[in-house]
Coordinates of C-alpha atoms and ligand atoms in Angstrom, one line a residue:
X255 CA -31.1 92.0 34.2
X256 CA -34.3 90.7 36.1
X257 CA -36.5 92.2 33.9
X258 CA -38.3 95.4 32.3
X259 CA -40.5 98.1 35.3
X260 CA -42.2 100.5 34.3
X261 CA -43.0 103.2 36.8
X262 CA -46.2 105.6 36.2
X263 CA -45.5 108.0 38.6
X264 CA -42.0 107.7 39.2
X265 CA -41.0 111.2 39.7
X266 CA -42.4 111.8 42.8
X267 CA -42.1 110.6 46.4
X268 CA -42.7 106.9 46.6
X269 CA -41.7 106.1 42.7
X270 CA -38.5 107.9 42.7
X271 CA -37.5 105.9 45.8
X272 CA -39.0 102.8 43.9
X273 CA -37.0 103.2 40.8
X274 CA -33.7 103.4 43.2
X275 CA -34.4 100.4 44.8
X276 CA -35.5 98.4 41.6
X277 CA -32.1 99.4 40.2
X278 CA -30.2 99.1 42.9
X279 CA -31.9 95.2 42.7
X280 CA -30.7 94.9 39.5
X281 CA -34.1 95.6 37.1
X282 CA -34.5 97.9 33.9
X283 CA -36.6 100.8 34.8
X284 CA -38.5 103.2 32.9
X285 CA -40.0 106.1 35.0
X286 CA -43.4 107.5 32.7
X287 CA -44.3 110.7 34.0
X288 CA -46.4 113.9 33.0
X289 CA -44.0 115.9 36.1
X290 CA -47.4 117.4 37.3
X291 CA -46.4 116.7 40.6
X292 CA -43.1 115.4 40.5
X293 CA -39.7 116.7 39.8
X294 CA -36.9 116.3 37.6
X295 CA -34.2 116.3 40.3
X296 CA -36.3 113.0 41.3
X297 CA -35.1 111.7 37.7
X298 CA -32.2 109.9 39.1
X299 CA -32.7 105.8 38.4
X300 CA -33.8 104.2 35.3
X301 CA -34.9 105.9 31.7
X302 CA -37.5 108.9 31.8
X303 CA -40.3 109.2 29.2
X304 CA -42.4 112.2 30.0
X305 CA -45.7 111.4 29.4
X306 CA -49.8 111.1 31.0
X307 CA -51.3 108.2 31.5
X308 CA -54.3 109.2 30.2
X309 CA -52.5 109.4 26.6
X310 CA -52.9 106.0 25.1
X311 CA -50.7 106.2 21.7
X312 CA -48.0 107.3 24.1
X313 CA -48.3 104.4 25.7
X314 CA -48.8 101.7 23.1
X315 CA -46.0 103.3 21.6
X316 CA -43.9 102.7 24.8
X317 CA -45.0 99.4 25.4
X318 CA -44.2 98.6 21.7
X319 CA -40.7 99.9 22.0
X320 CA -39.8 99.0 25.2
X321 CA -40.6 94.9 26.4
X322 CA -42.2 95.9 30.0
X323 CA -43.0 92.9 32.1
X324 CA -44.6 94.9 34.7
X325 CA -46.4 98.3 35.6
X326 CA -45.6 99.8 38.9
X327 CA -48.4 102.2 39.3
X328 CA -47.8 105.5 41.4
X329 CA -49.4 108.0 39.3
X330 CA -52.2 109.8 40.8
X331 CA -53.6 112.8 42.5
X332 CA -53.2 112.6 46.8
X333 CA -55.0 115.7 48.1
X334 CA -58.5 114.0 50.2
X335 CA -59.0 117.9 51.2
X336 CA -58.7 119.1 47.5
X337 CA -60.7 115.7 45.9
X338 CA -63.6 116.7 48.0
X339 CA -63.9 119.5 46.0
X340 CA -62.9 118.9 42.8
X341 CA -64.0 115.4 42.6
X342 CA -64.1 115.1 38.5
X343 CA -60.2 115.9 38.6
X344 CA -59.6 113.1 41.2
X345 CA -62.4 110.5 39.1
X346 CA -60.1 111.6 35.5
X347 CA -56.7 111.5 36.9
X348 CA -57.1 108.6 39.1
X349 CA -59.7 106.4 37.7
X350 CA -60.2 106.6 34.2
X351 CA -56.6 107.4 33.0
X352 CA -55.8 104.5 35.0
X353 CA -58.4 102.6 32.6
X354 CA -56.3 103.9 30.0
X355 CA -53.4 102.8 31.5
X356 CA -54.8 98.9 32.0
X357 CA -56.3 99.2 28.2
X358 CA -52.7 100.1 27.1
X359 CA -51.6 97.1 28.5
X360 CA -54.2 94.6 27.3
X361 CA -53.5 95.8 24.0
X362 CA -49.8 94.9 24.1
X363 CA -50.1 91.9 26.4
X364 CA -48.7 93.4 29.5
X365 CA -50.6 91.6 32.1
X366 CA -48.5 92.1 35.1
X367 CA -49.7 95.4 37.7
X368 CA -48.7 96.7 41.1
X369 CA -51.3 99.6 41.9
X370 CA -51.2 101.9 44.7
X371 CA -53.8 102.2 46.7
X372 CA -54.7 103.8 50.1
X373 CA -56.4 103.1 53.6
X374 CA -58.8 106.0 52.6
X375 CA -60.5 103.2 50.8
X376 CA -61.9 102.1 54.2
X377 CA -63.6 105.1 55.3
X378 CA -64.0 105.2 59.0
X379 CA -62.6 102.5 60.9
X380 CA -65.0 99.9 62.4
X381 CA -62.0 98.5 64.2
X382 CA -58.2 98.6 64.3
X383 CA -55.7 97.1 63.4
X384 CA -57.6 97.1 60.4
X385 CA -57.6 93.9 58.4
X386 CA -58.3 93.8 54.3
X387 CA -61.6 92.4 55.4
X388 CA -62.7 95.4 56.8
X389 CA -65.5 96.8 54.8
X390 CA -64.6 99.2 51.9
X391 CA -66.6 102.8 52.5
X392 CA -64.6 105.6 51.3
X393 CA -65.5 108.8 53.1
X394 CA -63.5 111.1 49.9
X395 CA -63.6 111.1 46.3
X396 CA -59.7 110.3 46.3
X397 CA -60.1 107.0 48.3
X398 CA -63.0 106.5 45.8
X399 CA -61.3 106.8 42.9
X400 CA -58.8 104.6 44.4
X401 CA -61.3 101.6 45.1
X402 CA -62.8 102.1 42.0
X403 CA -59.4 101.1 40.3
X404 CA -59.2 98.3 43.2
X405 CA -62.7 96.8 41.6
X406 CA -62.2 97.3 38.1
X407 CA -58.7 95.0 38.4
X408 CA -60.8 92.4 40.5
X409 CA -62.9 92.2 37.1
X410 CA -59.5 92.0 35.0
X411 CA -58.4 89.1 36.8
X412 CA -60.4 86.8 34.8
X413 CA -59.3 87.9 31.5
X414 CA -55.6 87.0 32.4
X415 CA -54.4 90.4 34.5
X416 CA -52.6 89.8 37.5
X417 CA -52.3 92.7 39.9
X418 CA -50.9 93.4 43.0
X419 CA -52.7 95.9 45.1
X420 CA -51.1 97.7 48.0
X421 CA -53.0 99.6 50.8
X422 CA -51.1 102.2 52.0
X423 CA -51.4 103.7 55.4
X424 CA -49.0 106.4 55.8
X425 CA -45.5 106.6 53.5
X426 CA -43.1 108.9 55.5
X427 CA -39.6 109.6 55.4
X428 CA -37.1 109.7 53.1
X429 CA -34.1 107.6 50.9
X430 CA -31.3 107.5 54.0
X431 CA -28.3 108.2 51.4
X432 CA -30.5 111.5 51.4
X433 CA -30.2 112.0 47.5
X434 CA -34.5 111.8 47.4
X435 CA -37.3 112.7 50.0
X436 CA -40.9 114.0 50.2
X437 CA -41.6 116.9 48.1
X438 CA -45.6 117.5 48.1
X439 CA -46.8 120.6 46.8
X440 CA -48.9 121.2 48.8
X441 CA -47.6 119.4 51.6
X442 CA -50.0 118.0 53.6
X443 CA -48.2 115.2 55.7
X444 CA -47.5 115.8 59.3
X445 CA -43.8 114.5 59.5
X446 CA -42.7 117.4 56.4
X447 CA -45.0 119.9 57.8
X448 CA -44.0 119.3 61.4
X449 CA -40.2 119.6 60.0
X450 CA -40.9 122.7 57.8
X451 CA -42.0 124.4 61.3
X452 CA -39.5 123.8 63.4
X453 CA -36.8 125.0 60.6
X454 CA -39.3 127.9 60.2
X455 CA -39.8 127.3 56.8
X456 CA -43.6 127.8 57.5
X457 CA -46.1 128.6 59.9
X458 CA -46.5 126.8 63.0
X459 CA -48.5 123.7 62.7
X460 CA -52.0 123.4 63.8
X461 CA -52.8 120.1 65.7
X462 CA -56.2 119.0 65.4
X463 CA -57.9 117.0 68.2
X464 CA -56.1 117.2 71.7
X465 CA -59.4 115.6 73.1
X466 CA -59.2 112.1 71.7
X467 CA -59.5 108.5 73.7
X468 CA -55.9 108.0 72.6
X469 CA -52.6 107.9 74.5
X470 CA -52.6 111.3 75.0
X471 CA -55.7 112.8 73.5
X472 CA -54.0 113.5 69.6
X473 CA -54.9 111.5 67.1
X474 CA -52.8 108.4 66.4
X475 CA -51.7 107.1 62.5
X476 CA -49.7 104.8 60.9
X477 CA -46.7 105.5 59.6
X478 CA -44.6 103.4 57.1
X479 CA -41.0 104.4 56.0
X480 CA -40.9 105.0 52.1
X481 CA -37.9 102.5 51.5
X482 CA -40.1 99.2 53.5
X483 CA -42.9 100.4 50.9
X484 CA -40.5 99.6 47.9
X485 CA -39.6 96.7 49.5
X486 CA -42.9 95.3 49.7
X487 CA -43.1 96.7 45.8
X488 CA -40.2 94.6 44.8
X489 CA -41.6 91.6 47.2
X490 CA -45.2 92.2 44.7
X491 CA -43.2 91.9 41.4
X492 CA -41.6 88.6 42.3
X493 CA -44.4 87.4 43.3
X494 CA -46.3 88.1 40.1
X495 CA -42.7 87.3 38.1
X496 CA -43.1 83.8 39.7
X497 CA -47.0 83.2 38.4
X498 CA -48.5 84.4 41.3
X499 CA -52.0 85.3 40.8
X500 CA -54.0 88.7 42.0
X501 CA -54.4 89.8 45.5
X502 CA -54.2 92.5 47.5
X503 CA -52.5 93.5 51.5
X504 CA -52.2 96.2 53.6
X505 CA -48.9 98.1 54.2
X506 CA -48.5 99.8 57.3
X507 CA -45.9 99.9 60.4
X508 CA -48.3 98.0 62.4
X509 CA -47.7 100.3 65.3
X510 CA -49.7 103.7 65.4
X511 CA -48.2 107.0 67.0
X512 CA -49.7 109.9 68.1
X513 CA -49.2 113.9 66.8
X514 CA -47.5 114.6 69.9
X515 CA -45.3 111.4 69.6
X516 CA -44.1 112.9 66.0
X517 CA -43.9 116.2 67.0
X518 CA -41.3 114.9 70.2
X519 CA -39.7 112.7 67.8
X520 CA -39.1 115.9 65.2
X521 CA -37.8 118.1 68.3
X522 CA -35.3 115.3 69.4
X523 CA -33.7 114.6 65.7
X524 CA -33.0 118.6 65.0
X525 CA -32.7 120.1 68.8
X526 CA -35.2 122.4 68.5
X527 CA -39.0 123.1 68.9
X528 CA -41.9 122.7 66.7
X529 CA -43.7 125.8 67.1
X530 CA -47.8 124.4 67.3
X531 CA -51.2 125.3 68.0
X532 CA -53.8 123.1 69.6
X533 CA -57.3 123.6 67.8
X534 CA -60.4 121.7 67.8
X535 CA -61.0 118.3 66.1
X536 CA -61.6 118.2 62.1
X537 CA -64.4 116.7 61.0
X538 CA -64.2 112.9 59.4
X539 CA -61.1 112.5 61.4
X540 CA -60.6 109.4 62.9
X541 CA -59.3 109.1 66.3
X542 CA -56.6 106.3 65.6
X543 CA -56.3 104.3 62.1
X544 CA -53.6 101.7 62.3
X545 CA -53.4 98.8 59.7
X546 CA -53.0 95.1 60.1
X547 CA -49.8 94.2 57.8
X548 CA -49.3 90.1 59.1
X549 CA -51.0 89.0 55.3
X550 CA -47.9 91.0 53.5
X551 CA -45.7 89.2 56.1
X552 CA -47.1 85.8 55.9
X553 CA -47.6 85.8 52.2
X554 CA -45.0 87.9 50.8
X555 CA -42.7 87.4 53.4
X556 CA -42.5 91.2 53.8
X557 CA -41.6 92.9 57.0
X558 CA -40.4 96.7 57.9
X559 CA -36.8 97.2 58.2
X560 CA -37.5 100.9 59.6
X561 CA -40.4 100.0 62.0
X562 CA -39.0 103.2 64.7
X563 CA -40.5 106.7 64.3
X564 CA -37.0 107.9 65.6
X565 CA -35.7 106.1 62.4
X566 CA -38.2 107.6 59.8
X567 CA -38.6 111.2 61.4
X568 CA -34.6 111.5 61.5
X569 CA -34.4 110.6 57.2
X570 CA -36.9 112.8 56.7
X571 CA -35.2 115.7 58.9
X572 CA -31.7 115.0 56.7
X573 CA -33.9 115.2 54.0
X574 CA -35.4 118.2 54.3
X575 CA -32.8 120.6 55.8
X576 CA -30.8 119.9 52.3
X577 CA -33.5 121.3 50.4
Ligands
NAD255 N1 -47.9 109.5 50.2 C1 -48.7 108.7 50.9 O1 -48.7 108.7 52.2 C2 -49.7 107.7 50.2 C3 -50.5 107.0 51.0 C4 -51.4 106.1 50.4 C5 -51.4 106.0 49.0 N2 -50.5 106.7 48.3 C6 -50.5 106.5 46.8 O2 -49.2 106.3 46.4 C7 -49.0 106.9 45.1 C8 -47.8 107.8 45.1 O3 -47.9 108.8 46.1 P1 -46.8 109.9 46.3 O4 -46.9 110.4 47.7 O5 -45.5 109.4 45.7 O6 -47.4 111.1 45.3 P2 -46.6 112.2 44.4 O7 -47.6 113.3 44.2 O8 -45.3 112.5 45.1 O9 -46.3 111.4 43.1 C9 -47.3 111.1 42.1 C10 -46.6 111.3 40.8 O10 -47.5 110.9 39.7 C11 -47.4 111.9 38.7 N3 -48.7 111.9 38.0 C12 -49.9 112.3 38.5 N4 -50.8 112.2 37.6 C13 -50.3 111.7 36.5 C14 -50.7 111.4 35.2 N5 -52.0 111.5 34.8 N6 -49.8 110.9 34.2 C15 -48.5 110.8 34.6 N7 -48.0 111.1 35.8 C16 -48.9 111.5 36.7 C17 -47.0 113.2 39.4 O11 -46.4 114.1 38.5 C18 -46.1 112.7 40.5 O12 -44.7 112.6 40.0 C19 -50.3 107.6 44.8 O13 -51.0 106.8 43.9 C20 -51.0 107.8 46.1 O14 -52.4 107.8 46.0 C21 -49.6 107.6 48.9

């Protein structure tokens, strides 16, 4: 065995598919989860231990049983639309049970951390690709309670914590042995929801913006298969297994496609429409939002194996029409 993961958030979309790989890679896992989001069907690698991380006995208690060597932390709230107005949930949840979380681990000497963060930290794009220089002004209290995390292990550092942190753009599709996937409640990704409609499991999807300066006028994102984020994850734990000290990348495909180009990728996997309606633009929507990956590559040799929308949108498809 490599050594001892635990997961905070590992029974829902991108932890479940973490704790497969990790095993798969030959690690002990241990998913910690309070299921307020995720599922037990997800439960399918490593030990579960239901649990919040806001509850700090539990966790001493964990870490005192169990010898982690490293937190993989997935366990938040994702909703921008819903943090906006609750923002107290999102600041709890997100930011000070995470606190919690990192106190838990002082206590017991656990001083290795891979944290999930987001592009929402950014805010509105000054330029793209965007670059982890690019100033940090969240436009949402979910990407604020994400950089709020971000600065609070930047402070850690110095008193012998050593985190990873990953910035997100957007995790899509689904484990291609098809045994996990993306199960939001609410969904709010395009790729399920575009899915969802064409299987008429749902309404027909709204597209918002037709009137951009893009390639043709919808607005254009990032998209990053599920399975090349765990990689990167696995990638981050070596690299703090073998000393490595904090630091931070971006994770994204590099490449950015449009609404219309995941919409036409969605029809071509199952054969048949997605039923959508053009409406106007949303407000503190950006037009395109593409991240820079090359520091992930160059430093933690890290590149996507599933880089082709075709790829993700069709793993997502055999995902969802088993459900
Ligand atoms: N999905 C994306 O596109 C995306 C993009 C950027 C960043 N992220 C970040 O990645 C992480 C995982 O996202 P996801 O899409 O897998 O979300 P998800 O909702 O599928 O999974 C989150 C899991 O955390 C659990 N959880 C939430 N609060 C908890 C708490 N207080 N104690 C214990 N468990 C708790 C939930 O039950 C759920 O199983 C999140 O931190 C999210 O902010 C996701």
């Amino acid at each position: 065995m490599k050594g001892n993961v635990l997961i905070v958030g590992g029974a829902g979309f991108i932890g479940s598919h973490c704790a497969k790989m990790l095993v798969k890679a030959g690690w002990t896992v241990t998913v910690y989860d309070n299921l307020s989001k995720g599922y037990r069907e997800a439960l399918l690698y490593g030990d579960f231990v239901e649990g919040d991380i806001g509850d700090k006995q539990a966790l001493l208690k964990l870490f005192e049983e169990r010898e982690i060597d490293a937190v993989m932390h997935f366990a938040a709230f994702i909703e921008v639309g819903e943090s906006v107005k609750k923002p107290e949930l999102y600041f709890n949840n997100n930011t000070e049970k995470t606190f919690i979380l990192l106190d838990a681990m002082r206590q017991r000497g656990v001083n290795k951390f891979i944290f999930s963060s987001t592009a929402a930290v950014y805010g509105n794009p000054q330029f793209t690709p965007i670059t982890e220089e690019h100033p940090c002004a969240p436009i949402s209290p979910y990407g604020e309670s994400k950089l709020r995390v971000e600065e609070k292990l930047a402070t850690l550092t110095n008193n012998g914590m050593n985190s990873v942190i990953f910035r997100y753009f957007n995790a899509a599709g689904a484990d291609p042995a098809g045994e996990l996937g993306e199960r939001h409640n609410p969904e709010s990704h395009l790729i399920p929801l575009a899915i969802k409609a064409a299987l008429k499991k749902r309404d027909p999807l709204s597209v918002f913006g037709t009137d951009y300066e893009t390639k043709d006028g919808t607005a254009v994102r990032d998209y990053i298969h599920v399975n090349d984020l765990c990689k990167a994850h696995i990638l981050g734990l070596e690299y703090l297994m073998n000393g490595g000290k904090s630091n931070l990348f971006n994770l994204g495909n590099g490449e950015g496609f449009s609404v219309r180009e995941v919409l036409k990728s969605v029809e071509k996997n199952l054969g048949v429409p997605v039923p959508a309606t053009d409406c106007p633009r949303r407000d503190g929507d950006a037009p395109t939002l593409v991240g820079d990956a090359s520091k992930a590559k160059s430093v933690l040799g890290w590149k996507p194996d599933i880089p082709n929308l075709d790829d993700i949108v069709k793993t997502a498809c055999n995902f969802e029409k088993k459900l």
